[in-house]
Tab-separated table of C-alpha atoms in Angstrom:
chain	number	residue	atom	x	y	z
A	15	MET	CA	0.000	0.000	0.000
A	16	SER	CA	1.441	3.427	-0.960
A	17	ASP	CA	1.979	6.256	1.483
A	18	SER	CA	-0.590	8.437	-0.274
A	19	SER	CA	-3.277	5.772	0.000
A	20	GLN	CA	-2.481	5.389	3.705
A	21	ASN	CA	-2.922	9.143	4.173
A	22	ARG	CA	-6.267	9.128	2.377
A	23	GLU	CA	-7.548	6.271	4.520
A	24	ASN	CA	-6.467	7.820	7.807
A	25	PRO	CA	-9.415	9.808	9.206
A	26	LEU	CA	-7.042	12.581	10.353
A	27	GLY	CA	-6.410	13.391	6.706
A	28	SER	CA	-9.903	12.885	5.311
A	29	GLN	CA	-12.710	13.487	7.830
A	30	PRO	CA	-14.244	16.987	8.186
A	31	ILE	CA	-12.306	19.191	10.620
A	32	ASN	CA	-15.390	19.861	12.755
A	33	ARG	CA	-15.930	16.149	13.286
A	34	LEU	CA	-12.245	15.579	14.098
A	35	LEU	CA	-12.201	18.422	16.610
A	36	VAL	CA	-15.208	16.952	18.377
A	37	ARG	CA	-13.694	13.469	18.328
A	38	PHE	CA	-10.232	14.468	19.590
A	39	ALA	CA	-10.694	17.763	21.442
A	40	VAL	CA	-13.783	16.963	23.536
A	41	PRO	CA	-12.274	13.910	25.294
A	42	SER	CA	-9.008	15.807	25.706
A	43	ILE	CA	-10.808	18.798	27.237
A	44	ILE	CA	-12.709	16.531	29.615
A	45	ALA	CA	-9.471	14.759	30.588
A	46	MET	CA	-7.647	18.046	31.297
A	47	LEU	CA	-10.659	19.428	33.152
A	48	VAL	CA	-10.811	16.344	35.324
A	49	SER	CA	-7.063	16.600	35.917
A	50	ALA	CA	-7.496	20.188	37.119
A	51	LEU	CA	-10.278	19.017	39.427
A	52	TYR	CA	-7.733	16.866	41.291
A	53	ASN	CA	-6.378	20.062	42.811
A	54	ILE	CA	-9.749	21.761	43.140
A	55	VAL	CA	-11.241	18.829	45.061
A	56	ASP	CA	-8.322	18.824	47.510
A	57	GLN	CA	-8.622	22.594	47.871
A	58	PHE	CA	-12.366	22.312	48.566
A	59	TYR	CA	-12.121	19.680	51.301
A	60	ILE	CA	-8.942	21.072	52.851
A	61	GLY	CA	-10.510	24.542	53.014
A	62	ARG	CA	-13.520	23.129	54.857
A	63	SER	CA	-11.464	21.013	57.276
A	64	VAL	CA	-8.037	22.570	57.853
A	65	GLY	CA	-8.891	26.130	56.769
A	66	ILE	CA	-6.801	29.001	55.376
A	67	LEU	CA	-3.450	27.493	56.412
A	68	GLY	CA	-4.286	24.273	54.559
A	69	ASN	CA	-5.228	26.208	51.425
A	70	ALA	CA	-1.985	28.177	51.681
A	71	ALA	CA	-0.048	24.898	52.005
A	72	THR	CA	-1.501	23.453	48.789
A	73	ASN	CA	-0.585	26.703	47.036
A	74	VAL	CA	3.000	26.329	48.245
A	75	ALA	CA	3.068	22.736	46.953
A	76	PHE	CA	1.477	23.647	43.601
A	77	PRO	CA	4.773	24.398	41.726
A	78	LEU	CA	5.619	20.693	41.935
A	79	THR	CA	2.295	19.770	40.332
A	80	ILE	CA	3.103	22.248	37.559
A	81	THR	CA	6.539	20.609	37.176
A	82	CYS	CA	4.893	17.205	36.715
A	83	THR	CA	2.598	18.667	34.071
A	84	ALA	CA	5.587	20.289	32.332
A	85	VAL	CA	7.462	16.983	32.101
A	86	SER	CA	4.290	15.192	30.975
A	87	LEU	CA	3.617	17.649	28.174
A	88	MET	CA	7.255	17.778	27.090
A	89	CYS	CA	7.532	14.017	26.604
A	90	GLY	CA	3.864	13.340	25.817
A	91	ILE	CA	3.200	16.088	23.270
A	92	GLY	CA	6.739	15.854	21.882
A	93	GLY	CA	6.317	12.114	21.394
A	94	ALA	CA	2.788	12.410	20.021
A	95	ALA	CA	3.692	15.197	17.562
A	96	ASN	CA	6.647	13.243	16.178
A	97	PHE	CA	4.505	10.089	16.075
A	98	ASN	CA	1.745	11.777	14.029
A	99	LEU	CA	4.181	13.639	11.754
A	100	SER	CA	5.915	10.315	10.997
A	101	MET	CA	2.595	8.545	10.406
A	102	GLY	CA	1.487	11.362	8.074
A	103	ARG	CA	4.694	10.872	6.077
A	104	GLY	CA	4.168	7.095	6.024
A	105	LYS	CA	7.212	6.322	8.226
A	106	ARG	CA	5.676	3.780	10.594
A	107	ASP	CA	8.967	2.408	11.968
A	108	GLU	CA	10.016	5.898	13.021
A	109	ALA	CA	6.612	6.459	14.618
A	110	VAL	CA	7.086	3.334	16.773
A	111	ARG	CA	10.477	4.536	18.013
A	112	TYR	CA	9.072	7.936	18.957
A	113	ALA	CA	6.245	6.361	20.952
A	114	GLY	CA	8.587	3.966	22.767
A	115	ASN	CA	11.184	6.607	23.602
A	116	ALA	CA	8.470	8.948	24.898
A	117	ILE	CA	7.246	6.245	27.293
A	118	PHE	CA	10.795	5.666	28.550
A	119	LEU	CA	11.304	9.392	29.182
A	120	LEU	CA	7.987	9.791	30.995
A	121	PHE	CA	8.585	7.034	33.517
A	122	SER	CA	12.294	7.635	34.135
A	123	ILE	CA	11.904	11.383	34.702
A	124	GLY	CA	8.908	10.736	36.972
A	125	VAL	CA	10.979	8.455	39.217
A	126	LEU	CA	13.865	10.943	39.247
A	127	LEU	CA	11.575	13.825	40.238
A	128	CYS	CA	10.021	11.767	43.035
A	129	LEU	CA	13.432	10.952	44.512
A	130	THR	CA	14.600	14.574	44.238
A	131	VAL	CA	11.573	15.907	46.101
A	132	ARG	CA	11.914	13.288	48.823
A	133	LEU	CA	15.543	14.288	49.383
A	134	PHE	CA	15.040	18.069	49.394
A	135	LEU	CA	11.464	18.445	50.622
A	136	ARG	CA	11.888	20.971	53.448
A	137	PRO	CA	14.169	23.447	51.616
A	138	MET	CA	11.868	23.227	48.585
A	139	MET	CA	8.807	24.178	50.631
A	140	VAL	CA	10.630	27.145	52.173
A	141	LEU	CA	11.850	28.214	48.731
A	142	PHE	CA	8.301	27.970	47.357
A	143	GLY	CA	7.031	30.481	49.918
A	144	ALA	CA	5.924	28.528	53.009
A	145	THR	CA	5.601	30.646	56.162
A	146	PRO	CA	6.409	29.060	59.567
A	147	ASP	CA	2.685	28.487	60.201
A	148	VAL	CA	2.176	26.834	56.796
A	149	LEU	CA	5.374	24.763	56.612
A	150	ASP	CA	4.231	21.630	58.487
A	151	TYR	CA	1.033	21.399	56.442
A	152	SER	CA	2.974	21.688	53.172
A	153	LEU	CA	5.524	19.070	54.286
A	154	THR	CA	2.773	16.578	55.087
A	155	TYR	CA	0.855	17.143	51.855
A	156	THR	CA	3.846	17.197	49.483
A	157	GLY	CA	5.666	14.380	51.240
A	158	ILE	CA	2.818	12.023	50.350
A	159	THR	CA	1.822	13.374	46.926
A	160	SER	CA	5.432	13.145	45.690
A	161	LEU	CA	5.090	9.345	45.774
A	162	GLY	CA	2.505	9.583	43.010
A	163	PHE	CA	4.622	11.714	40.641
A	164	PRO	CA	5.758	8.820	38.367
A	165	PHE	CA	2.127	7.760	37.858
A	166	LEU	CA	0.866	11.327	37.416
A	167	ILE	CA	3.499	12.039	34.769
A	168	LEU	CA	2.904	8.729	32.976
A	169	THR	CA	-0.871	9.299	32.954
A	170	THR	CA	-0.775	12.892	31.669
A	171	GLY	CA	1.967	12.285	29.106
A	172	GLY	CA	0.776	8.835	28.081
A	173	SER	CA	-2.683	10.246	27.394
A	174	ASN	CA	-1.189	12.279	24.530
A	175	LEU	CA	0.227	9.109	22.986
A	176	ILE	CA	-3.116	7.335	23.387
A	177	ARG	CA	-4.846	10.215	21.570
A	178	ALA	CA	-2.171	10.135	18.867
A	179	ASP	CA	-2.950	6.430	18.415
A	180	GLY	CA	-6.593	7.298	17.739
A	181	SER	CA	-8.188	6.523	21.126
A	182	PRO	CA	-9.154	9.876	22.656
A	183	ARG	CA	-12.032	8.376	24.669
A	184	PHE	CA	-9.832	5.871	26.471
A	185	SER	CA	-7.347	8.661	27.144
A	186	MET	CA	-10.147	10.588	28.830
A	187	LEU	CA	-11.279	7.501	30.753
A	188	CYS	CA	-7.826	7.033	32.303
A	189	THR	CA	-7.837	10.507	33.846
A	190	LEU	CA	-11.526	10.402	34.716
A	191	THR	CA	-11.168	7.168	36.706
A	192	GLY	CA	-8.434	8.590	38.913
A	193	ALA	CA	-10.324	11.821	39.515
A	194	VAL	CA	-13.528	10.038	40.502
A	195	LEU	CA	-11.582	7.904	42.978
A	196	ASN	CA	-9.945	11.016	44.420
A	197	THR	CA	-13.327	12.722	44.815
A	198	ILE	CA	-14.773	9.694	46.643
A	199	LEU	CA	-11.758	9.086	48.883
A	200	ASP	CA	-11.117	12.733	49.858
A	201	PRO	CA	-14.112	13.161	52.216
A	202	LEU	CA	-13.681	9.581	53.469
A	203	PHE	CA	-10.058	10.090	54.517
A	204	ILE	CA	-10.400	13.723	55.661
A	205	PHE	CA	-13.705	13.661	57.574
A	206	THR	CA	-14.441	9.994	58.375
A	207	PHE	CA	-10.873	8.924	59.240
A	208	HIS	CA	-9.833	12.458	60.394
A	209	MET	CA	-6.586	12.348	58.417
A	210	GLY	CA	-6.571	16.039	57.389
A	211	MET	CA	-3.851	17.027	54.900
A	212	ALA	CA	-2.469	13.478	54.836
A	213	GLY	CA	-5.892	12.131	53.859
A	214	ALA	CA	-6.230	14.551	50.954
A	215	ALA	CA	-2.754	13.635	49.716
A	216	LEU	CA	-3.374	9.887	50.069
A	217	ALA	CA	-6.640	10.105	48.124
A	218	THR	CA	-4.807	11.954	45.358
A	219	ILE	CA	-2.024	9.408	44.855
A	220	ILE	CA	-4.401	6.410	44.938
A	221	GLY	CA	-6.313	7.941	42.024
A	222	GLN	CA	-3.064	8.676	40.176
A	223	ILE	CA	-1.781	5.110	40.601
A	224	ILE	CA	-4.993	3.589	39.206
A	225	SER	CA	-4.926	5.978	36.221
A	226	GLY	CA	-1.265	5.150	35.596
A	227	ILE	CA	-1.986	1.415	35.557
A	228	MET	CA	-4.728	1.957	32.946
A	229	VAL	CA	-2.329	3.939	30.728
A	230	ILE	CA	0.318	1.203	30.995
A	231	ALA	CA	-2.271	-1.424	30.022
A	232	TYR	CA	-3.168	0.520	26.851
A	233	LEU	CA	0.419	1.276	25.859
A	234	CYS	CA	1.068	-2.473	25.809
A	235	ARG	CA	-1.439	-2.833	22.937
A	236	PHE	CA	-1.119	0.147	20.562
A	237	LYS	CA	-3.690	0.086	17.725
A	238	THR	CA	-2.025	1.690	14.710
A	239	VAL	CA	1.474	0.272	15.219
A	240	LYS	CA	3.048	-2.631	17.119
A	241	LEU	CA	4.999	-1.283	20.085
A	242	THR	CA	8.019	-3.487	20.845
A	243	PHE	CA	10.506	-3.602	23.731
A	244	LYS	CA	13.179	-2.477	21.262
A	245	ALA	CA	11.280	0.788	20.766
A	246	LEU	CA	11.575	1.510	24.509
A	247	VAL	CA	15.384	1.548	24.328
A	248	PRO	CA	16.353	5.245	24.418
A	249	SER	CA	17.874	6.643	21.247
A	250	PRO	CA	19.656	10.024	21.495
A	251	GLU	CA	18.310	11.037	18.096
A	252	HIS	CA	14.682	10.233	18.913
A	253	CYS	CA	14.871	11.645	22.441
A	254	ARG	CA	16.269	14.925	21.104
A	255	ALA	CA	13.434	15.183	18.585
A	256	ILE	CA	10.820	14.449	21.280
A	257	LEU	CA	12.268	17.006	23.689
A	258	SER	CA	12.616	19.569	20.890
A	259	LEU	CA	8.925	19.488	19.947
A	260	GLY	CA	7.860	19.107	23.576
A	261	MET	CA	9.821	22.102	24.845
A	262	ALA	CA	7.127	24.666	24.040
A	263	PRO	CA	4.374	23.227	26.290
A	264	CYS	CA	7.025	22.250	28.856
A	265	PHE	CA	8.507	25.738	29.022
A	266	ASN	CA	5.029	27.206	29.317
A	267	GLN	CA	4.395	25.082	32.415
A	268	LEU	CA	7.863	25.696	33.873
A	269	ALA	CA	7.336	29.398	33.344
A	270	MET	CA	4.095	29.107	35.309
A	271	MET	CA	6.009	27.318	38.072
A	272	ILE	CA	8.707	30.008	38.249
A	273	VAL	CA	6.096	32.754	38.304
A	274	GLN	CA	4.149	30.891	41.004
A	275	ILE	CA	7.236	30.582	43.231
A	276	VAL	CA	8.206	34.234	42.790
A	277	MET	CA	4.606	35.340	43.286
A	278	ASN	CA	4.231	33.309	46.491
A	279	ASN	CA	7.302	34.973	47.952
A	280	ILE	CA	6.212	38.435	46.824
A	281	LEU	CA	2.710	37.923	48.227
A	282	ARG	CA	4.241	36.792	51.499
A	283	TYR	CA	6.633	39.774	51.662
A	284	TYR	CA	4.264	42.563	50.595
A	285	GLY	CA	1.294	40.918	52.293
A	286	ALA	CA	3.111	41.237	55.624
A	287	GLN	CA	3.365	44.987	54.971
A	288	SER	CA	-0.350	45.325	54.203
A	289	ASN	CA	-3.581	45.021	56.167
A	290	TYR	CA	-4.043	41.472	54.894
A	291	GLY	CA	-0.984	39.772	56.414
A	292	SER	CA	0.932	36.994	54.619
A	293	GLU	CA	-1.507	34.078	54.862
A	294	ILE	CA	-4.585	35.726	53.279
A	295	PRO	CA	-2.838	36.628	49.976
A	296	LEU	CA	-1.202	33.182	49.826
A	297	ALA	CA	-4.498	31.374	50.424
A	298	CYS	CA	-6.535	33.540	48.028
A	299	ALA	CA	-3.940	33.420	45.264
A	300	GLY	CA	-3.745	29.639	45.595
A	301	ILE	CA	-7.497	29.215	45.209
A	302	ILE	CA	-7.739	31.680	42.330
A	303	THR	CA	-4.783	30.092	40.527
A	304	LYS	CA	-6.468	26.698	40.660
A	305	VAL	CA	-9.849	28.080	39.619
A	306	ASN	CA	-8.096	29.739	36.688
A	307	MET	CA	-6.477	26.384	35.928
A	308	ILE	CA	-9.960	25.038	35.182
A	309	PHE	CA	-10.209	27.589	32.383
A	310	PHE	CA	-6.668	26.826	31.217
A	311	SER	CA	-7.375	23.098	31.287
A	312	LEU	CA	-10.169	23.650	28.767
A	313	VAL	CA	-7.868	25.553	26.419
A	314	ILE	CA	-4.927	23.174	26.884
A	315	GLY	CA	-7.256	20.223	26.308
A	316	LEU	CA	-8.439	21.846	23.090
A	317	SER	CA	-4.853	22.423	21.955
A	318	GLN	CA	-3.942	18.813	22.720
A	319	GLY	CA	-6.939	17.574	20.742
A	320	LEU	CA	-5.838	19.840	17.883
A	321	GLN	CA	-2.288	18.416	17.865
A	322	PRO	CA	-2.798	15.070	16.048
A	323	ILE	CA	-5.028	16.739	13.437
A	324	VAL	CA	-2.510	19.477	12.657
A	325	SER	CA	0.574	17.230	12.842
A	326	PHE	CA	-0.793	14.547	10.524
A	327	ASN	CA	-2.101	16.988	7.919
A	328	TYR	CA	1.069	19.089	7.967
A	329	GLY	CA	3.126	15.909	7.517
A	330	ALA	CA	0.825	14.964	4.607
A	331	ALA	CA	1.163	18.494	3.106
A	332	LYS	CA	-2.574	19.218	3.486
A	333	TYR	CA	-2.072	22.854	4.427
A	334	ARG	CA	-5.649	24.029	3.895
A	335	ARG	CA	-6.793	21.560	6.545
A	336	VAL	CA	-4.013	22.760	8.857
A	337	ARG	CA	-5.171	26.385	8.542
A	338	GLU	CA	-8.822	25.452	8.986
A	339	SER	CA	-8.050	23.429	12.111
A	340	TYR	CA	-6.141	26.254	13.803
A	341	LEU	CA	-8.719	28.932	13.026
A	342	LYS	CA	-11.635	26.863	14.317
A	343	ALA	CA	-9.724	25.963	17.480
A	344	ALA	CA	-8.838	29.633	18.055
A	345	VAL	CA	-12.517	30.635	17.813
A	346	ILE	CA	-13.524	27.941	20.307
A	347	ALA	CA	-10.699	28.960	22.685
A	348	THR	CA	-11.777	32.607	22.575
A	349	THR	CA	-15.381	31.635	23.320
A	350	ILE	CA	-14.252	29.618	26.357
A	351	SER	CA	-12.034	32.504	27.478
A	352	THR	CA	-14.871	35.005	27.253
A	353	CYS	CA	-17.204	32.829	29.340
A	354	SER	CA	-14.481	32.457	31.982
A	355	PHE	CA	-13.891	36.224	31.999
A	356	LEU	CA	-17.579	36.868	32.703
A	357	CYS	CA	-17.600	34.374	35.606
A	358	PHE	CA	-14.482	35.885	37.170
A	359	GLN	CA	-15.810	39.435	36.896
A	360	LEU	CA	-19.406	38.818	37.981
A	361	PHE	CA	-19.146	36.103	40.647
A	362	PRO	CA	-15.782	36.337	42.471
A	363	ARG	CA	-17.173	36.204	46.008
A	364	GLN	CA	-19.470	33.286	45.205
A	365	ILE	CA	-16.536	31.340	43.738
A	366	ILE	CA	-14.204	31.980	46.684
A	367	ARG	CA	-16.912	30.954	49.185
A	368	ILE	CA	-16.962	27.460	47.705
A	369	PHE	CA	-13.569	26.863	49.316
A	370	GLY	CA	-14.468	27.828	52.886
A	371	SER	CA	-15.182	30.955	54.884
A	372	GLY	CA	-12.910	33.825	55.890
A	373	SER	CA	-12.776	37.374	57.182
A	374	GLU	CA	-14.005	40.420	55.263
A	375	GLU	CA	-10.368	41.233	54.413
A	376	TYR	CA	-10.059	37.728	52.930
A	377	TYR	CA	-13.085	38.224	50.673
A	378	HIS	CA	-12.042	41.758	49.714
A	379	PHE	CA	-8.588	40.648	48.594
A	380	ALA	CA	-10.027	37.671	46.669
A	381	GLU	CA	-12.545	39.851	44.798
A	382	GLN	CA	-9.866	42.353	43.807
A	383	TYR	CA	-7.513	39.594	42.713
A	384	PHE	CA	-10.177	37.936	40.547
A	385	ARG	CA	-11.265	41.147	38.831
A	386	ILE	CA	-7.874	42.776	38.267
A	387	PHE	CA	-5.424	39.892	37.862
A	388	LEU	CA	-7.756	38.032	35.475
A	389	PHE	CA	-9.108	41.082	33.615
A	390	PHE	CA	-7.843	40.001	30.164
A	391	THR	CA	-8.844	36.360	30.536
A	392	PHE	CA	-10.922	36.662	27.345
A	393	LEU	CA	-7.643	36.923	25.372
A	394	ASN	CA	-5.836	34.087	27.115
A	395	GLY	CA	-6.942	31.299	24.778
A	396	ILE	CA	-4.856	32.582	21.867
A	397	GLN	CA	-1.342	32.119	23.262
A	398	PRO	CA	-1.466	28.406	24.305
A	399	ILE	CA	-3.316	27.397	21.124
A	400	THR	CA	-0.722	29.200	18.995
A	401	ALA	CA	2.289	27.831	20.895
A	402	ASN	CA	1.001	24.261	20.543
A	403	PHE	CA	0.185	24.879	16.873
A	404	PHE	CA	3.826	25.676	16.100
A	405	THR	CA	4.919	22.606	18.060
A	406	SER	CA	2.462	20.445	16.103
A	407	ILE	CA	3.906	21.512	12.736
A	408	GLY	CA	7.471	20.845	13.910
A	409	LYS	CA	8.540	24.486	14.433
A	410	ALA	CA	9.787	24.099	17.977
A	411	LYS	CA	11.649	27.420	18.322
A	412	LYS	CA	8.596	29.501	17.494
A	413	GLY	CA	6.457	27.357	19.795
A	414	ILE	CA	8.927	27.834	22.651
A	415	PHE	CA	9.101	31.591	22.141
A	416	ILE	CA	5.314	31.997	22.104
A	417	SER	CA	4.973	29.765	25.170
A	418	LEU	CA	7.400	31.962	27.141
A	419	THR	CA	5.985	35.362	26.239
A	420	ARG	CA	3.269	35.717	28.879
A	421	GLN	CA	4.954	34.142	31.887
A	422	ILE	CA	8.676	34.879	31.502
A	423	LEU	CA	9.052	37.847	29.150
A	424	PHE	CA	6.205	39.928	30.577
A	425	LEU	CA	4.595	38.640	33.783
A	426	LEU	CA	7.732	37.714	35.761
A	427	PRO	CA	9.440	41.130	35.443
A	428	LEU	CA	6.157	42.921	36.132
A	429	ILE	CA	5.358	41.053	39.366
A	430	ILE	CA	8.816	42.011	40.625
A	431	ILE	CA	8.813	45.654	39.503
A	432	LEU	CA	5.220	46.852	40.007
A	433	PRO	CA	4.942	45.904	43.724
A	434	MET	CA	7.942	48.167	44.395
A	435	PHE	CA	5.685	51.099	43.507
A	436	LEU	CA	2.168	49.779	44.191
A	437	GLY	CA	2.732	47.332	47.038
A	438	ILE	CA	0.726	44.118	46.939
A	439	ASP	CA	-1.662	45.675	44.363
A	440	GLY	CA	1.234	45.611	41.897
A	441	VAL	CA	0.925	41.817	41.693
A	442	MET	CA	-2.662	42.165	40.516
A	443	TYR	CA	-1.950	44.751	37.818
A	444	SER	CA	0.961	42.799	36.351
A	445	ALA	CA	-1.211	40.078	34.755
A	446	PRO	CA	-3.467	42.217	32.495
A	447	VAL	CA	-0.432	43.875	30.879
A	448	ALA	CA	1.241	40.496	30.301
A	449	ASP	CA	-1.944	38.909	28.916
A	450	LEU	CA	-2.552	41.688	26.380
A	451	THR	CA	0.993	41.789	25.012
A	452	ALA	CA	1.342	37.982	24.823
A	453	ALA	CA	-1.919	37.628	22.879
A	454	ALA	CA	-0.883	40.368	20.441
A	455	LEU	CA	2.479	38.681	19.733
A	456	ALA	CA	0.820	35.307	19.198
A	457	VAL	CA	-1.548	36.814	16.605
A	458	VAL	CA	1.375	38.417	14.733
A	459	PHE	CA	3.361	35.152	14.583
A	460	VAL	CA	0.505	32.908	13.497
A	461	THR	CA	-0.717	35.416	10.866
A	462	ARG	CA	2.718	35.339	9.219
A	463	GLU	CA	2.763	31.544	9.328
A	464	MET	CA	-0.683	31.281	7.717
A	465	ARG	CA	0.348	33.624	4.898
A	466	GLY	CA	3.443	31.511	4.244
A	467	MET	CA	1.380	28.334	4.218
A	468	LYS	CA	-0.930	29.700	1.543
A	469	GLY	CA	2.021	29.839	-0.850
A	470	LEU	CA	2.962	26.195	-0.309
A	471	GLN	CA	1.879	23.546	-2.786
A	472	GLY	CA	0.136	20.712	-0.961
A	473	THR	CA	-2.201	17.843	-1.595
A	474	ASP	CA	-5.376	19.621	-0.451
């Protein structure tokens, strides 16, 4: 069978884009949404049992969750993009090697990260912004959740490979199963067994382990290719290609982690100089960050569902379908962003109350943070979709640059500089400026790319 006939028969290269987006993006969105709910569920029950200090502790631990996501996306999306590009070009043997090497990277890095956190737990928590009152809570929570890092990374990254293999629903099911278990076990361990922070952490890793086992079971029986033990042997060439295309989503997550660490320390420092104290800003920012992650999970899920469609069609030189896929995904992302913006502006107090009660100062700070920090949320769908688009077509450098614009180039300097003049309010005003400029740059880059693609001769 010729390569061209394989491309025509593959639904990624022939089915209508709308149908493909529904098939691949909807399960991916649900999976990412459920993944975000892992943290939200813990935050909900911890806020109603331990209180503000418990919420602050999960915020301090959150950079490590972001790190796990960064590694997952680097190896998972990098492996999946190379897999689909190779399949689109008809190079099935290469596709197998990319899938196998991605699996090796996911598990080995997960184990390494777990061991590192176990060895340096206390200094990490202090570095991430834990106050003396919060430190013990963060040590308990992170000490347990770190044991689940290899399974969390394998589940999140492996889900991208499962989608690339044409099974988006099973990919969603893996994440959904773990989240449902976490939701059931959280109140059981926290309230029935009175385990507090340890109970929340234990419920989390049990769900992650079950999800990881499901991913492993699928990866043993790939549909489109036969995955062999030989493919799992790391190859420098294939690993470099995986890491190259996975760097954009990875750097975006690592940038979020760096910003989160710096922001925690700035909130602690300037909060102590304000009427709020250190713990209220830390607790509120932690809740709002995780609520905002629900929105981001929708957009990231959409971008992950877009990846196999764009990668395969770009590899098959079907550039019209590539353009159509991006534009439709960008419209959907902007619609999601606008709905999130309206919720954050209209119902901040109602949202923050879900996670427990607090003083009037607590609610006042949370309302301000929602409305100011997240003011340009309606533009925030463009940047991650665009960064992942460049990764999907094999243009890693552009994807990396776009992924770093909001967090590193704009937000990080602003959250350091503005509080020097505005105090703790400077943290809030830094985000709208970063969001606006990052979205504008993303539009400029993708517009140029689309114009260049129109001049290419393809098979569409």
